[in-house]
Amino acid sequence: MGQQPIRMCVFCRRKLPKVELTRFVKYDGVIVRDDTGSLPGRGAYCCKDDRCVRMAEHDEKGLLMKSFKKN
Ligand SMILES: [Zn+2]
């Protein structure tokens, strides 16, 4: 067992093992949830906290979208 990759939830900014996060990717200008973790491209991550999940569903503050504009 190696080290788990760590990713940050874009909403609460907690750092968690990648396996505990939901991955989103931007595909054709639209943010889609990547349940299988197999879609290509840069991912943005959301933890499974209820509040974060709800924010990801609506992306009210555009945080997911914003995270794809960086870099
Ligand atoms: Zn979170």
JSON list of C-alpha atoms in Angstrom, two decimals, residues 2 4 13 24 37 44-45 54 63 68-69:
[
{"chain": "A", "resi": 2, "resn": "GLY", "atom": "CA", "xyz": [1.57, 3.23, -1.15]},
{"chain": "A", "resi": 4, "resn": "GLN", "atom": "CA", "xyz": [-2.79, 7.89, -1.23]},
{"chain": "A", "resi": 13, "resn": "ARG", "atom": "CA", "xyz": [-10.77, 23.33, 0.83]},
{"chain": "A", "resi": 24, "resn": "PHE", "atom": "CA", "xyz": [-15.52, 16.56, -11.87]},
{"chain": "A", "resi": 37, "resn": "GLY", "atom": "CA", "xyz": [-12.61, 8.52, -12.53]},
{"chain": "A", "resi": 44, "resn": "ALA", "atom": "CA", "xyz": [-11.77, 19.33, -9.77]},
{"chain": "A", "resi": 45, "resn": "TYR", "atom": "CA", "xyz": [-12.70, 17.59, -6.58]},
{"chain": "A", "resi": 54, "resn": "ARG", "atom": "CA", "xyz": [-25.14, 20.40, -2.71]},
{"chain": "A", "resi": 63, "resn": "LEU", "atom": "CA", "xyz": [-16.28, 27.45, -7.72]},
{"chain": "A", "resi": 68, "resn": "PHE", "atom": "CA", "xyz": [-10.96, 25.02, -14.27]},
{"chain": "A", "resi": 69, "resn": "LYS", "atom": "CA", "xyz": [-9.98, 28.53, -15.23]}
]
